[in-house]
Short mmCIF file of C-alpha atoms in Angstrom, two decimals:
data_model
loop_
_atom_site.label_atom_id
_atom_site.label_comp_id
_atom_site.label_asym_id
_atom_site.label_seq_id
_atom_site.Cartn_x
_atom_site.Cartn_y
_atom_site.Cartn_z
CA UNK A 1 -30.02 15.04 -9.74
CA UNK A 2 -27.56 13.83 -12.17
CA UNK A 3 -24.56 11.50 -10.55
CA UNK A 4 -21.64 10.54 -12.36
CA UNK A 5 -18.81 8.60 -11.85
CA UNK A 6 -16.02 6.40 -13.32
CA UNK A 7 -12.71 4.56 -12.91
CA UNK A 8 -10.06 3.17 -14.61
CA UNK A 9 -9.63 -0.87 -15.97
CA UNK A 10 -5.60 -0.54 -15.01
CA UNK A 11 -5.46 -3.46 -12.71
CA UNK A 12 -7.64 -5.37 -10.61
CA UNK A 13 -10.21 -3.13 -8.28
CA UNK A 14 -8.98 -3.15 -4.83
CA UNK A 15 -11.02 -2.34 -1.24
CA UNK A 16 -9.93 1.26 -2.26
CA UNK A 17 -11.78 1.71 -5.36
CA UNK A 18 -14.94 0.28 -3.43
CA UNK A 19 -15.12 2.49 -1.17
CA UNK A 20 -13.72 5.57 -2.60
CA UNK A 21 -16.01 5.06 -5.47
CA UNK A 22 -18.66 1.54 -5.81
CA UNK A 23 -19.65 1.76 -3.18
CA UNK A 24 -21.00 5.49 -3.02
CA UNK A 25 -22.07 5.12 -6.40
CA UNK A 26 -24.20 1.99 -5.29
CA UNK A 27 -25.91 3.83 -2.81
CA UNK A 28 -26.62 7.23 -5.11
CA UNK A 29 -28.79 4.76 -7.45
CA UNK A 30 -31.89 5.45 -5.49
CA UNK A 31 -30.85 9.34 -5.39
CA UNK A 32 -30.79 10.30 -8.77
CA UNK A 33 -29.99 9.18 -12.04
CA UNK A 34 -26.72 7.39 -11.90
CA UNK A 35 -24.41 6.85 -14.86
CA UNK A 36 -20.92 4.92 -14.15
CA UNK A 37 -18.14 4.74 -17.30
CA UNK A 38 -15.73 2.32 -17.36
CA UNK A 39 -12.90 5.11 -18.73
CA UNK A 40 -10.64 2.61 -20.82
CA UNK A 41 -9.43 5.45 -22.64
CA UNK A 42 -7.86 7.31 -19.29
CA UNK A 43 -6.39 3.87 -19.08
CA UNK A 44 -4.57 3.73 -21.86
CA UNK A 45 -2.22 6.27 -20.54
CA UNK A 46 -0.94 3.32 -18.70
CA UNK A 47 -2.34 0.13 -20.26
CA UNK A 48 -0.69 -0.25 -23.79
CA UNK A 49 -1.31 -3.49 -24.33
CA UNK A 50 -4.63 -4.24 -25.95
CA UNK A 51 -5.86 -7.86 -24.87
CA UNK A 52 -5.05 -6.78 -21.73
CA UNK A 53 -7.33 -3.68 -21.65
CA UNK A 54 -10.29 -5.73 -23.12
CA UNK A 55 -9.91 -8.21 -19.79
CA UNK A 56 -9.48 -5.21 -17.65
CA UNK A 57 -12.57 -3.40 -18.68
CA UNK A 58 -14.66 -6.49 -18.41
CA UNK A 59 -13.56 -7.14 -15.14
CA UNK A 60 -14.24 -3.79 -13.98
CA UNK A 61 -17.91 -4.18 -15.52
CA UNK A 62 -18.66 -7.04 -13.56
CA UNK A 63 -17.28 -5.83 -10.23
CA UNK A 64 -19.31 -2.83 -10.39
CA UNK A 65 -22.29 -5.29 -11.25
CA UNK A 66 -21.56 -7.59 -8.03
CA UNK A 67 -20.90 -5.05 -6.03
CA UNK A 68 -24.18 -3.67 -5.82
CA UNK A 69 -24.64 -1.51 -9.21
CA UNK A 70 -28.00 -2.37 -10.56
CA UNK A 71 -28.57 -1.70 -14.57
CA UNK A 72 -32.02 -1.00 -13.99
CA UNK A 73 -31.07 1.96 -12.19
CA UNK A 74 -27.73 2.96 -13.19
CA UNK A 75 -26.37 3.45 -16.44
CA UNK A 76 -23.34 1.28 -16.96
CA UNK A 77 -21.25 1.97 -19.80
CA UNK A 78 -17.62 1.83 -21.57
CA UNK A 79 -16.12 5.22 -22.33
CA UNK A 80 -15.34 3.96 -25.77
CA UNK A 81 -19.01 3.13 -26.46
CA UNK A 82 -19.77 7.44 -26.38
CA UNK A 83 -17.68 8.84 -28.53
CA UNK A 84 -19.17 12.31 -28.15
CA UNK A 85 -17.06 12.69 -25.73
CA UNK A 86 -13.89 13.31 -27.94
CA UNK A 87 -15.50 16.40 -29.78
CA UNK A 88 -16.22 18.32 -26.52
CA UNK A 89 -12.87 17.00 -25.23
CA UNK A 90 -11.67 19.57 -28.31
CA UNK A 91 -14.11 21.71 -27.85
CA UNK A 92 -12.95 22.27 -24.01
CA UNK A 93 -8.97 21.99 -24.70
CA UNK A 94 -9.84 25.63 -26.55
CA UNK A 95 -10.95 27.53 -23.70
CA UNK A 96 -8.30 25.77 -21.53
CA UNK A 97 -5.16 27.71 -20.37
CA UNK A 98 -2.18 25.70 -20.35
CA UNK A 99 -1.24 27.00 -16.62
CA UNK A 100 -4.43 24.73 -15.37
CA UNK A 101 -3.16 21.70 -16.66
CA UNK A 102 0.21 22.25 -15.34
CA UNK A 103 -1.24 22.48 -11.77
CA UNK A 104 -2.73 19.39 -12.23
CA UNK A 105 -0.69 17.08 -9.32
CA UNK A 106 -1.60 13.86 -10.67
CA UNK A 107 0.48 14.64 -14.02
CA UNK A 108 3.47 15.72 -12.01
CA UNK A 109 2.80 12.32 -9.55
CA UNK A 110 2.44 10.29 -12.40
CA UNK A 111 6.05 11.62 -13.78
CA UNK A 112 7.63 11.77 -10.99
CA UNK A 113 7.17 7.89 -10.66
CA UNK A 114 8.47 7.57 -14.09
CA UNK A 115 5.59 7.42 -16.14
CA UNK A 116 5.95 9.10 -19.70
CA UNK A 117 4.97 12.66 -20.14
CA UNK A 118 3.16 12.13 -22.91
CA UNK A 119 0.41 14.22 -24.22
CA UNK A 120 -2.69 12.23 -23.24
CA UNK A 121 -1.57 12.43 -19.51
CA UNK A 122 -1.16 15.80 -19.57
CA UNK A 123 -4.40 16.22 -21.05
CA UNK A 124 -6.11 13.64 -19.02
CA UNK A 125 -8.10 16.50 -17.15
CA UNK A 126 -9.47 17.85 -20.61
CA UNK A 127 -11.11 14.46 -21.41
CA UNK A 128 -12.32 13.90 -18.09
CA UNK A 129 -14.52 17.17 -18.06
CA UNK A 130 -15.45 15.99 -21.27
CA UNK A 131 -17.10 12.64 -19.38
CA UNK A 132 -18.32 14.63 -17.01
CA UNK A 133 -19.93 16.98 -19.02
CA UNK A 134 -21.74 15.41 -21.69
CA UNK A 135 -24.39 13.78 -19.61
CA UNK A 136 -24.33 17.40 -17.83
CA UNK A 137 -23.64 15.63 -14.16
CA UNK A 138 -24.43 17.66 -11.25
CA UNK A 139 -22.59 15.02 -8.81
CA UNK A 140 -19.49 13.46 -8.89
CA UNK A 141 -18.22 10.72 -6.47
CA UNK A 142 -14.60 11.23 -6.22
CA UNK A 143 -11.86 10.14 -4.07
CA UNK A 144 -9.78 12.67 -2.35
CA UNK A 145 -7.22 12.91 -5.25
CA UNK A 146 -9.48 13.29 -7.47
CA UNK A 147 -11.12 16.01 -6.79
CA UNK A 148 -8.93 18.55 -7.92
CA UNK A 149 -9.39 16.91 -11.89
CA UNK A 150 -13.44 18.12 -11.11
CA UNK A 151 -12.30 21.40 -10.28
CA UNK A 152 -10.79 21.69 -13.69
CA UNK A 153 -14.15 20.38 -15.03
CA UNK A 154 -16.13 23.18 -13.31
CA UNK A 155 -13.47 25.65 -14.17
CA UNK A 156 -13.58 24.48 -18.03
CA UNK A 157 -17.41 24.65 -17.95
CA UNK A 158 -17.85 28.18 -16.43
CA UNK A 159 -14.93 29.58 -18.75
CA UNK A 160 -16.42 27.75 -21.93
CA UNK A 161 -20.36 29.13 -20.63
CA UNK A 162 -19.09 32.71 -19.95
CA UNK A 163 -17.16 32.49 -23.72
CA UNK A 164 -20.18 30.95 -25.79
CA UNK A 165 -22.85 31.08 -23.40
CA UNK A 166 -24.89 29.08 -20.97
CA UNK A 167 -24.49 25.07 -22.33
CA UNK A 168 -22.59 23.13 -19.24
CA UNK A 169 -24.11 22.58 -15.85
CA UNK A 170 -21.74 23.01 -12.94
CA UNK A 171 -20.78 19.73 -10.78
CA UNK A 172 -20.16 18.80 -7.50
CA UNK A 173 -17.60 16.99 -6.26
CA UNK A 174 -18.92 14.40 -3.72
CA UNK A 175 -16.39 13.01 -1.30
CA UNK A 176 -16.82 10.91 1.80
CA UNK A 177 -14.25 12.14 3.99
CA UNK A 178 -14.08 8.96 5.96
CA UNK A 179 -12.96 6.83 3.36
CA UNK A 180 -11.39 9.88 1.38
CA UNK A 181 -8.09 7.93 1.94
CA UNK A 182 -7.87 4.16 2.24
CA UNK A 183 -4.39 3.05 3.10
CA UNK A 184 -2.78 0.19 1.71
CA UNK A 185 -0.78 -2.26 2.74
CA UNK A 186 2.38 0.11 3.42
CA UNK A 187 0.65 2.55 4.98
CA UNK A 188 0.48 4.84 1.86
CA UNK A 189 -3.03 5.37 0.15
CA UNK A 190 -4.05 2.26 -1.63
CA UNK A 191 -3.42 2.46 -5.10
CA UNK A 192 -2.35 0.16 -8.02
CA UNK A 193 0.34 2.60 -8.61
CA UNK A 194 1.67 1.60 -5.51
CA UNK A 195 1.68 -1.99 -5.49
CA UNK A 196 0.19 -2.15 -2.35
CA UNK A 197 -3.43 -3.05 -3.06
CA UNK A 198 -6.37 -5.50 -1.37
CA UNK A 199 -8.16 -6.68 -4.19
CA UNK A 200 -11.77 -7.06 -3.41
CA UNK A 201 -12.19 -10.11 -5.62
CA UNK A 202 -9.11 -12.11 -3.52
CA UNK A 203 -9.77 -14.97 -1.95
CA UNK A 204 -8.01 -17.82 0.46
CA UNK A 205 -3.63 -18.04 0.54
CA UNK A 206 -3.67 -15.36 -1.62
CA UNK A 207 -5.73 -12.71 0.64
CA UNK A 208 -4.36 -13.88 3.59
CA UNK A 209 -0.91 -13.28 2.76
CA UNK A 210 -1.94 -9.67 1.73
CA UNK A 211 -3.62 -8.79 4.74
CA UNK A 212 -1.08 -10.41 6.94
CA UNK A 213 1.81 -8.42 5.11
CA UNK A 214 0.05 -4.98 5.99
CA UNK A 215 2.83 -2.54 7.63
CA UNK A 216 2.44 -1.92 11.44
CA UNK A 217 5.01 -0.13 14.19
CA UNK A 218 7.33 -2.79 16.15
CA UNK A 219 5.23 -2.79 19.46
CA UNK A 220 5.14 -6.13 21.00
CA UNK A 221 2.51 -8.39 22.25
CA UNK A 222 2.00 -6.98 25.62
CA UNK A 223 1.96 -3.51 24.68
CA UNK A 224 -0.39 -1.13 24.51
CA UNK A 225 -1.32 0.28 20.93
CA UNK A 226 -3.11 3.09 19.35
CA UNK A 227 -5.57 2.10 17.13
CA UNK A 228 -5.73 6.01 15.44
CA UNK A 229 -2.15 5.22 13.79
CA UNK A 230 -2.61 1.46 13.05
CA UNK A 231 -2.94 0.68 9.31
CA UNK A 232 -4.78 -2.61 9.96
CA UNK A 233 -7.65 -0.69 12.32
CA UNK A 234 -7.91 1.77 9.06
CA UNK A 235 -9.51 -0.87 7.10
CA UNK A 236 -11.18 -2.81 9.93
CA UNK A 237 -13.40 0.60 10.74
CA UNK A 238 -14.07 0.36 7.07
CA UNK A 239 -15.45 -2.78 7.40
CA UNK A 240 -17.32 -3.23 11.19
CA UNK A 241 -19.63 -1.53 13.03
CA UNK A 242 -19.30 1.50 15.49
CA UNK A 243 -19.62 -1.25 18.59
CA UNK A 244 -17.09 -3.45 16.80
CA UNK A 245 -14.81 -1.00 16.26
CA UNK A 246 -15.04 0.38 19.97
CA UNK A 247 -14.70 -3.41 20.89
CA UNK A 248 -11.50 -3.54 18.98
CA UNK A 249 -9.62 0.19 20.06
CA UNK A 250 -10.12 -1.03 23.70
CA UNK A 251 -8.75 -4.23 23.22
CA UNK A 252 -5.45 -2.30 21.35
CA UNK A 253 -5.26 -0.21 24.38
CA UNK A 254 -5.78 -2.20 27.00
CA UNK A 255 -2.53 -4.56 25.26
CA UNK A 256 -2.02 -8.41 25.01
CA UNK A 257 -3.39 -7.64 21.02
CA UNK A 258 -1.01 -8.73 18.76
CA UNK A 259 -1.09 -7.20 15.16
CA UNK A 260 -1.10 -10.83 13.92
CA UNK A 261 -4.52 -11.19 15.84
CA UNK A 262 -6.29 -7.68 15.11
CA UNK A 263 -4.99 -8.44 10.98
CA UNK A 264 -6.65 -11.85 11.47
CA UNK A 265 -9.59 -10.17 12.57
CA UNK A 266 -9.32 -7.86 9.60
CA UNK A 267 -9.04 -11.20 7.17
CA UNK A 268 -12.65 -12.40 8.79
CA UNK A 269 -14.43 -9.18 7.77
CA UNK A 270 -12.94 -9.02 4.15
CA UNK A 271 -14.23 -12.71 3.47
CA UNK A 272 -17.86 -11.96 5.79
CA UNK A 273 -18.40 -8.55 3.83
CA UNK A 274 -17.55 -9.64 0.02
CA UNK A 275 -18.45 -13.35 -0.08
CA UNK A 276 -21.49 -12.44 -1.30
CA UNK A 277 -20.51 -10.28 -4.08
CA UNK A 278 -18.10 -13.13 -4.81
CA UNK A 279 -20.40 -15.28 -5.55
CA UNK A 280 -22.57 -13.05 -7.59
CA UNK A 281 -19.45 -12.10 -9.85
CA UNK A 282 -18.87 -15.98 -10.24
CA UNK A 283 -22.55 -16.09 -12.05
CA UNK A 284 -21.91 -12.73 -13.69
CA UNK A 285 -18.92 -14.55 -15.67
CA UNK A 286 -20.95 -17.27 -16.42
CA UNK A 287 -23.04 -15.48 -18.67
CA UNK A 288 -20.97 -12.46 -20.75
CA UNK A 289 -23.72 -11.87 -23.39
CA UNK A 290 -25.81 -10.32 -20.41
CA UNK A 291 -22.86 -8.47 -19.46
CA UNK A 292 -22.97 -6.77 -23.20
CA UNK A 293 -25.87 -6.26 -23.39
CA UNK A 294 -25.89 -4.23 -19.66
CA UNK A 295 -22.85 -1.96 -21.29
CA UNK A 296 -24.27 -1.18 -24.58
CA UNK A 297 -27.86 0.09 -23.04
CA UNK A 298 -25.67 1.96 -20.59
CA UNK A 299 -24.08 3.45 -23.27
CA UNK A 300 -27.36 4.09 -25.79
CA UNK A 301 -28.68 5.87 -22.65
CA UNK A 302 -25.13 8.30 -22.27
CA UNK A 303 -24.69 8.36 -25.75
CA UNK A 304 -28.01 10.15 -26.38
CA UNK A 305 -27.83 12.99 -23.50
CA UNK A 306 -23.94 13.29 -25.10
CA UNK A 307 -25.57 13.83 -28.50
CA UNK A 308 -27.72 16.86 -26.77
CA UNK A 309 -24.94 18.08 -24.63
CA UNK A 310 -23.26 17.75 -28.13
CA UNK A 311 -24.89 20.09 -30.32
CA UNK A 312 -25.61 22.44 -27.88
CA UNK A 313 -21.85 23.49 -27.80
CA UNK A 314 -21.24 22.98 -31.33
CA UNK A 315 -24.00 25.47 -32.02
CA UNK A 316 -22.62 27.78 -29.18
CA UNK A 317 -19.04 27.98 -30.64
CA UNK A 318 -20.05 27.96 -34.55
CA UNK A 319 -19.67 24.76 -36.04
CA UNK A 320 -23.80 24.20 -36.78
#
């Protein structure tokens, strides 16, 4: 089994990202062979300033690397490093009706909150089959939103096999419907969009105040609460075990829980569950050249199964 998956370097990588995404893609490693692209050209439909998209993209490399992702296992890798990937981006947009596209809701989202309409968003879903494609991925870990943007992939894949012939394999989208939805600190689903982030790399004043600014209803202390609508209880479950998290709902409804105290509570699993991977990013940064060299193998690995994937469809539609 082939598993692919990537994100963005738009921002710093927030508890949403981990577990919508590093996190499942941590624990696929010993499941298959895992490839993860950092997609810094997806970003640039929002990132237009270049210094800023070189930081971004190395930050995003050595998250995934202290959070868990292992280069022996996984193939790490810059979507700019595998260029392939452009080609059968054209070779898809040919076979792709213009109606799919415009069902697409995260180009209508992303417009709606004032982002340009320019072509490359609008296109975004065109490229991303392309990324999924070219190492011919049978499993994709997605969040929720996502997974429409796969759908187009396998639509793309079985219109461009059934016009040329057989090339593409058909993915999966793979989505843990637990953590389909992580909601940020207004209640909304966490996203940098939104402003309303946890960023999993945050640490002391900073964190705190995050965490302690997270939206709740106006109940008071003595009050019983419901932990099933409670923002803060959202990312605790996340973050605790089944026994902690009964511990927790019972003390909500049994009242004399403030918010203050359960988002406290919250603050002490952030810092017990990442202060590890902290620490391990800290050395990461220390020593860039291994960072390189991670990517670039990541990429020479991708790059050569785009190469195949490649030729196959350039032989399928003419054009060798």
């Amino acid at each position: 089994m082939r598993i692919l998956t990537g994100i963005q370097p738009s921002g710093k990588l927030h508890i949403g990202n981990y577990f919508g995404a590093m996190k499942p893609a941590a624990e696929l490693q010993d499941k298959g062979d895992a490839f993860i692209f950092i997609a810094n050209y997806h970003a640039m439909t929002t990132v237009q300033d270049g210094p800023a998209l070189r930081e971004m993209t190395a930050d995003v490399a050595l998250d995934f690397l202290a959070c868990g992702v292992d280069p022996e296992r996984t193939a790490l890798y810059r979507q700019s490093d595998v260029p392939e990937v452009h080609e059968l981006a054209w070779l898809l947009s040919v076979v792709c009706p213009m109606g799919l596209l415009e069902r697409c809701h995260s180009f209508k989202d992303k417009v709606a909150k004032g982002i340009s309409p320019m072509h490359g968003l609008f296109a975004y879903p065109v490229l991303m089959a392309a990324d999924i494609l070219a190492p011919q991925a049978n499993v994709v870990p997605v969040g929720k939103d996502q997974k429409q943007h796969v759908e187009v992939t396998r639509d793309l894949a079985v219109k461009f096999n059934n016009t040329y012939g057989e090339v593409f394999t058909i993915p999966e989208p793979s989505i843990r419907e637990n953590v389909a939805v992580v909601p940020g600190i207004d209640g909304q689903k966490m996203s940098k969009s939104y402003n309303n982030t946890i960023e999993i790399f945050m640490e002391g004043k900073p964190l705190k105040k995050r965490v302690m600014s997270i939206v709740t209803d106006s109940k008071e202390l003595e009050d019983p609460k419901d932990p099933e609508t409670c923002n803060v209880f959202a990312l605790y479950k996340l973050l605790s075990t089944d026994e902690e998290q009964a511990a927790l709902a019972e003390r909500y409804r049994a009242g004399g829980l403030g918010y203050g105290h359960a988002k406290l509570e919250l603050l002490e699993k952030i810092n017990e569950h990442f202060a590890p991977m902290r620490e391990k990013r800290r050395e990461l940064a220390g020593n860039m050249d291994y960072v390189e060299d991670v990517l670039k193998a990541g990429a020479e690995k991708a790059s050569a199964l785009a190469r195949e994937t490649l030729q196959k469809a350039r032989q399928a539609v003419g054009l060798a």
